[in-house]
Short mmCIF file of C-alpha atoms in Angstrom, two decimals:
data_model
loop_
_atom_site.label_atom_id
_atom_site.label_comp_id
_atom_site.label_asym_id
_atom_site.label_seq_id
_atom_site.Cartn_x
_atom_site.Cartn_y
_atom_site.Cartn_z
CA UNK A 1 -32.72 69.94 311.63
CA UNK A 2 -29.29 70.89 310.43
CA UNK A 3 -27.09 74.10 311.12
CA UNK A 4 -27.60 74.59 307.12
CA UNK A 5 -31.61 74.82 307.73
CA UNK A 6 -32.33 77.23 310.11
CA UNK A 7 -35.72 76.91 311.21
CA UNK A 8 -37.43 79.66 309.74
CA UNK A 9 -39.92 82.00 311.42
CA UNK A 10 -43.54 82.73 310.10
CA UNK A 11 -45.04 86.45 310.92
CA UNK A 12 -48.49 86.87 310.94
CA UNK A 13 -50.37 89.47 309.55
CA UNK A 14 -54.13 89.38 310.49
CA UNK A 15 -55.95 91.63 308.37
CA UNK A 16 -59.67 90.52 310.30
CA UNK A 17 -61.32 92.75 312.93
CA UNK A 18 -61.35 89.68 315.38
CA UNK A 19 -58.95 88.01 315.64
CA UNK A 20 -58.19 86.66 319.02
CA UNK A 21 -54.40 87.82 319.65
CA UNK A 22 -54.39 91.45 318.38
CA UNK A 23 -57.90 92.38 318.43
CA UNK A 24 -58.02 93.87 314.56
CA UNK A 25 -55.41 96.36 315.33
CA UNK A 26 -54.18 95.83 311.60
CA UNK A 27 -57.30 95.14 309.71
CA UNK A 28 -56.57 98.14 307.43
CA UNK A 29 -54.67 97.11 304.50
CA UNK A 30 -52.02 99.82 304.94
CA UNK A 31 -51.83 99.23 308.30
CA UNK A 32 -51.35 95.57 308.10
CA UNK A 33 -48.49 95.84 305.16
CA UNK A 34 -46.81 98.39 307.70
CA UNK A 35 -47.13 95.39 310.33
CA UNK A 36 -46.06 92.50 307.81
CA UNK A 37 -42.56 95.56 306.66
CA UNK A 38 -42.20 95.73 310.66
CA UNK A 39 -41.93 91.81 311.19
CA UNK A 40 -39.57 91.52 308.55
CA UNK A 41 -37.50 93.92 310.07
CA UNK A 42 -37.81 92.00 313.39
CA UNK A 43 -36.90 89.21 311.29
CA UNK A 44 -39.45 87.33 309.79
CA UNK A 45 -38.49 85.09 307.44
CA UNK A 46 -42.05 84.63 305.63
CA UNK A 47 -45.45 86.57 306.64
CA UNK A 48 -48.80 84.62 306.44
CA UNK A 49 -51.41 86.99 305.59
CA UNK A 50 -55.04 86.25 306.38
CA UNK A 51 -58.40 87.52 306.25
CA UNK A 52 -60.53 84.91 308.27
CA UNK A 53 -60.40 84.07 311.96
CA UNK A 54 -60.08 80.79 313.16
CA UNK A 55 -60.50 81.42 316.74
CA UNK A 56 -62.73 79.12 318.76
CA UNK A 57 -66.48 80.08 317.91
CA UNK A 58 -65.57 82.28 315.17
CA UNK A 59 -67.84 82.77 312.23
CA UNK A 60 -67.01 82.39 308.77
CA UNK A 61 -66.22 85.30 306.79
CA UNK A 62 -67.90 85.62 303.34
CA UNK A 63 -65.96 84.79 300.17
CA UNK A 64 -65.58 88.18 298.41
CA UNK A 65 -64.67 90.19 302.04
CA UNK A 66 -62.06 87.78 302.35
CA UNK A 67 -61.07 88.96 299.15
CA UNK A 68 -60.75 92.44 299.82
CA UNK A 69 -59.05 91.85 303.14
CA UNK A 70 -56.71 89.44 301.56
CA UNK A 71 -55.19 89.81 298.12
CA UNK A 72 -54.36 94.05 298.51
CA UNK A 73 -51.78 92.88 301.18
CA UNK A 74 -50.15 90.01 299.67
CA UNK A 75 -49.49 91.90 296.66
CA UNK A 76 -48.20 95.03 298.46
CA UNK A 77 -45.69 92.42 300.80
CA UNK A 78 -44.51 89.86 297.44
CA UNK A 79 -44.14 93.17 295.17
CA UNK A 80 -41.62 94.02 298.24
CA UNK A 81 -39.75 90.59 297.54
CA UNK A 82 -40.74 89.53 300.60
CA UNK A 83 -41.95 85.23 301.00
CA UNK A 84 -45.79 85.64 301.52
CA UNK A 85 -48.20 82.90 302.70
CA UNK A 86 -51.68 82.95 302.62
CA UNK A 87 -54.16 81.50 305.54
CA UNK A 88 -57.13 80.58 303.94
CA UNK A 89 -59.43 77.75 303.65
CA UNK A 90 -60.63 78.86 300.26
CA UNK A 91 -59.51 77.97 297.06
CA UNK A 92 -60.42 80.85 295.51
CA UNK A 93 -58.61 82.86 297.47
CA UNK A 94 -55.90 81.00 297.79
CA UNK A 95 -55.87 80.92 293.91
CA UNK A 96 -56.03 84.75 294.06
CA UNK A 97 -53.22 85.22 295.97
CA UNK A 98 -51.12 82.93 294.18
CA UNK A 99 -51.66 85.02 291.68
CA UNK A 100 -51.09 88.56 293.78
CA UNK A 101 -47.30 86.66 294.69
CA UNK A 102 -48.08 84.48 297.38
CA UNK A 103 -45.51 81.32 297.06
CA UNK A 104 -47.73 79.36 300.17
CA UNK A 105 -50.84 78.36 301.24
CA UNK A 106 -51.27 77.78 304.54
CA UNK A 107 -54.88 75.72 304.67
CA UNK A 108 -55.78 74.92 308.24
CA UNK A 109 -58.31 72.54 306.84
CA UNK A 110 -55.80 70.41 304.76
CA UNK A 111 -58.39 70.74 302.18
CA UNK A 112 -61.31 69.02 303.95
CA UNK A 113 -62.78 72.67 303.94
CA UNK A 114 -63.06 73.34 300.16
CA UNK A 115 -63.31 70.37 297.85
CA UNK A 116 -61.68 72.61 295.06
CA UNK A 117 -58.71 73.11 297.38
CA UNK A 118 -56.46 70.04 296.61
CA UNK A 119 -56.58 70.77 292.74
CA UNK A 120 -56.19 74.42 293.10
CA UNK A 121 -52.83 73.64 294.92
CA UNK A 122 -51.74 71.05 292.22
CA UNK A 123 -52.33 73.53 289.73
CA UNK A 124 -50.55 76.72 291.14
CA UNK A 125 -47.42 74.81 292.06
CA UNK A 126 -47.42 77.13 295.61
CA UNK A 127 -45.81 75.34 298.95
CA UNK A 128 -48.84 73.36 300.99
CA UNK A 129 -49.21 73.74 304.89
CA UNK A 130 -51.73 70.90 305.47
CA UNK A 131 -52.98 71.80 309.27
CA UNK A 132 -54.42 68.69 310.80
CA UNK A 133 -58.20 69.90 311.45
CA UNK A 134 -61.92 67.62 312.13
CA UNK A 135 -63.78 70.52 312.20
CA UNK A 136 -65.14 74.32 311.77
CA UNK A 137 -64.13 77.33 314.68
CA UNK A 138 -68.10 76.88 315.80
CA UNK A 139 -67.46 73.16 316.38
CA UNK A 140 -63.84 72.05 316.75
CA UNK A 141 -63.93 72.06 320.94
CA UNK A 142 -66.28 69.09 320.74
CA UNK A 143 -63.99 66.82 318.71
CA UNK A 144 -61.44 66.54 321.27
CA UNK A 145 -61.60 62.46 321.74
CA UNK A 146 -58.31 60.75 321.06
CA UNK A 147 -57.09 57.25 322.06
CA UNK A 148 -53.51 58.38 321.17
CA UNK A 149 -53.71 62.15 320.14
CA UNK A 150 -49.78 62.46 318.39
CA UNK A 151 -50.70 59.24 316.42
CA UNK A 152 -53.93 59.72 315.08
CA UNK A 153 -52.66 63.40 314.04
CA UNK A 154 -49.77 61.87 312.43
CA UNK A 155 -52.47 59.00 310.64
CA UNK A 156 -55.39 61.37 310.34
CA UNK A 157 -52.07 64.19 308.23
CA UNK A 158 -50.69 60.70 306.25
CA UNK A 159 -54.81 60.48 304.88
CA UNK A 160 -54.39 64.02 302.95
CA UNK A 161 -51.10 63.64 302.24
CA UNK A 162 -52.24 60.68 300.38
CA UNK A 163 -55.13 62.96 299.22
CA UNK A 164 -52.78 65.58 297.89
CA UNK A 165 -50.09 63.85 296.39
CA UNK A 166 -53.26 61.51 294.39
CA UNK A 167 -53.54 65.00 292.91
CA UNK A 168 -50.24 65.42 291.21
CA UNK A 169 -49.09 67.33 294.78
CA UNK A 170 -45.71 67.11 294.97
CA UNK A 171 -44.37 65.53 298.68
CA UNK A 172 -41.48 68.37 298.11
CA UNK A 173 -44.22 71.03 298.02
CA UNK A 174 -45.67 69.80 301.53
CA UNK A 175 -45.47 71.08 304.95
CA UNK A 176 -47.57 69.94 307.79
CA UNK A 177 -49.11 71.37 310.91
CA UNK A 178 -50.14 69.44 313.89
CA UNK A 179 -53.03 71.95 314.58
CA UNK A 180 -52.13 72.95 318.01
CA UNK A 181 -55.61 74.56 319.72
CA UNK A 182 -57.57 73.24 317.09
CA UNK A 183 -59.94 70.21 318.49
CA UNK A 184 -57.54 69.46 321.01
CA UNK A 185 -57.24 69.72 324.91
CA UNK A 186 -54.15 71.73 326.77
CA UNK A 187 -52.99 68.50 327.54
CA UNK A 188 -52.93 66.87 324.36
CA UNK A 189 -51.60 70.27 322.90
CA UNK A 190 -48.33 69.27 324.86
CA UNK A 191 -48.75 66.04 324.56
CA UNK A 192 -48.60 66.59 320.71
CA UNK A 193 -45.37 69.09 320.91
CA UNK A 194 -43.63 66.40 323.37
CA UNK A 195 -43.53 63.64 321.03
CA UNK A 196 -43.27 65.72 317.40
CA UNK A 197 -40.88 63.18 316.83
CA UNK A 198 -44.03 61.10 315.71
CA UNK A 199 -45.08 63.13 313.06
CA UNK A 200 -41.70 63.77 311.78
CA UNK A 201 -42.27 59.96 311.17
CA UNK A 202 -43.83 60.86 307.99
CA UNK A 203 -40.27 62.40 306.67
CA UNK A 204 -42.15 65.97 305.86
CA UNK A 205 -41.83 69.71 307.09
CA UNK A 206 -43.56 70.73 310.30
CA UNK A 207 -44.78 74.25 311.11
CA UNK A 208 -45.42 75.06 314.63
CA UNK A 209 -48.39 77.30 315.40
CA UNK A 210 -48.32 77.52 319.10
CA UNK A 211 -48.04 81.60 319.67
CA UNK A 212 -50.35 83.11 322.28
CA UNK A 213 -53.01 79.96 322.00
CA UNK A 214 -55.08 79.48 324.67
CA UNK A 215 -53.03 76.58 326.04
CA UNK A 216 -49.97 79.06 326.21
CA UNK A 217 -52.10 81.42 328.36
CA UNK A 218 -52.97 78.95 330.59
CA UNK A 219 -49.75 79.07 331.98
CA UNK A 220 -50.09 82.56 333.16
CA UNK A 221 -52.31 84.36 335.52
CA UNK A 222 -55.95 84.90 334.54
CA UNK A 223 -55.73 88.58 333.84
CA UNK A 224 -52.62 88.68 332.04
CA UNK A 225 -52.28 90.59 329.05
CA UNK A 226 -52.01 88.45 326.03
CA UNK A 227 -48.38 89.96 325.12
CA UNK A 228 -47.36 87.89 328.33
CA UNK A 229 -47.80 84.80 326.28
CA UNK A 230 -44.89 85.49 323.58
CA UNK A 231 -42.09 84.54 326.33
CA UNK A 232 -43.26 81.20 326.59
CA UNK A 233 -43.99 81.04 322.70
CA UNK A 234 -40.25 81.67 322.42
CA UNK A 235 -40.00 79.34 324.23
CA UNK A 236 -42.23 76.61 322.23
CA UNK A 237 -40.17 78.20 319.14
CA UNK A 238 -36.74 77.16 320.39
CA UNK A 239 -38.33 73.74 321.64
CA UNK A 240 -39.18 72.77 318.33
CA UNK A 241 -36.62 73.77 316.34
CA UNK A 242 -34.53 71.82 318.48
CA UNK A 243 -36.96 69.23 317.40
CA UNK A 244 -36.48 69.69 314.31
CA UNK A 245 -39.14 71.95 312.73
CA UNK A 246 -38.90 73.38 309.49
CA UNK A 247 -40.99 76.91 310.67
CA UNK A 248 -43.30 78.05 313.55
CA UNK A 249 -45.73 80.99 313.25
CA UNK A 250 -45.62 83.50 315.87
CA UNK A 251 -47.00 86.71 316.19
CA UNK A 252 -44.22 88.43 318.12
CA UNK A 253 -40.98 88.01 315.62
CA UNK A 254 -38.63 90.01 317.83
CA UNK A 255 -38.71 87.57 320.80
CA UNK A 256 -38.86 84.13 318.81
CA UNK A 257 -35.42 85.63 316.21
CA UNK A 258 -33.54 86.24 319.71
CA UNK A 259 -34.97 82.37 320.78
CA UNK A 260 -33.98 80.36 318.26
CA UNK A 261 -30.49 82.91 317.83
CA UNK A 262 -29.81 81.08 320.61
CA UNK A 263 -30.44 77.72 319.96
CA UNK A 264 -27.98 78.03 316.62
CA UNK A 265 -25.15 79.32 318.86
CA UNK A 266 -25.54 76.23 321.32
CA UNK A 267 -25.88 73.74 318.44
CA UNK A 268 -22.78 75.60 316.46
CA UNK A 269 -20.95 75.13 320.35
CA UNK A 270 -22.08 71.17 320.25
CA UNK A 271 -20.28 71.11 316.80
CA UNK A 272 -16.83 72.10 318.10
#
């Protein structure tokens, strides 16, 4: 990462009643865009918007609720000029928010989710975050087994890339996501932020989605509150832009900005 591309932080805006960080506290629409306006203030760079959770054991959500979660918030945020994802695993609704002014679409399934995925993002022309995924919320803590877990993310991302860019998928328009907490042990979630260096490898974007995860928390006591896990999320943020990442998605802005403020000032000191 050069001092000319700052990595860039990613607010998130659930608009679910259960999701596992904020407990649905902005599933309202208007409450959520007054979130997403309060991130950017924090300094957000881009807010992902989603209507789905993806916790561990969560169930799906049905098409049309994600919907009507979804697309009144995106077009609220983008008719602000603010940069909008959308976290989805749907085409369609990552079709409709396109449409509403989302410019990404942040799939955690890197299309394995919804065969009409990898078309819909050829023909919208939006930004891609492919998440490395093997597997639904219901299911993904029992596909855990890995003879070298940063390598077989890295193969297992280069397969849809391949997929995507088959498609008429611009590499330009890709970003990629190691899928931290997402069919993966504590221990191989650090053993996959260690050694990002291996996915960079492929020469593409990586967003970091580490904030308040369940690996983060295990670092603290048992009953702390999950607020206590956005210090060491900072943390994780400054990590990896020093390692080069191109965004990381966090939940609390304010402490993340003041994170990786500090990691430009000591790279602009290393400069001279």
């Amino acid at each position: 990462m050069s001092l000319a591309e700052p990595t860039l932080v990613m607010g998130v805006v659930n608009v679910t009643p259960d999701s596992f960080s904020d407990g649905g506290e902005w599933f309202d629409a208007e409450r959520a865009v007054a979130h997403g306006l309060d991130l950017v203030a924090a300094g957000a760079d881009i807010l992902d918007v989603g209507g789905e959770s993806t916790r561990p054991g969560a169930a799906r959500v049905e098409p049309a609720e994600e919907l009507r979660r979804v697309v009144p918030v995106v077009r609220e945020l983008a008719g602000r000029g603010i940069r909008v994802s959308v976290d989805t695993m749907r085409a369609a609704t990552a079709r409709a928010a396109v449409e509403a002014g989302a410019e990404i679409i942040n799939d955690v399934s890197a299309g394995l989710a919804d065969d009409a995925m990898v078309p819909t993002v050829a023909e919208t022309g939006a930004l891609y975050v492919a998440m490395h995924w093997r597997g639904h919320s219901d299911r993904m803590d029992s596909l855990i087994e890995y003879t070298d877990v940063a390598a077989e993310v890295r193969d297992e991302l280069a397969r849809r890339v391949d997929v995507l860019t088959a498609a008429g998928v611009a590499s330009e328009r890709i970003i990629l996501d190691p899928g931290l907490g997402f069919s993966k042990t504590g221990a191989q979630n650090w053993e996959v932020l260690g050694r990002l260096d291996v996915l960079g490898a492929l020469g593409l974007p990586i967003l970091i989605g580490a904030s308040r995860k369940r690996f983060i928390g295990s670092l603290l006591p048992d009953d702390a509150p999950m607020t206590d896990r956005d210090l060491p999320t900072a943390v994780v943020s400054a990590l990896s832009a020093r390692a080069g990442a191109w965004g990381v998605r966090v939940h609390d802005v304010q402490s993340t900005r003041r994170a990786l403020d500090v990691v430009g000032a000591w790279q602009s000191g290393s400069r001279g």
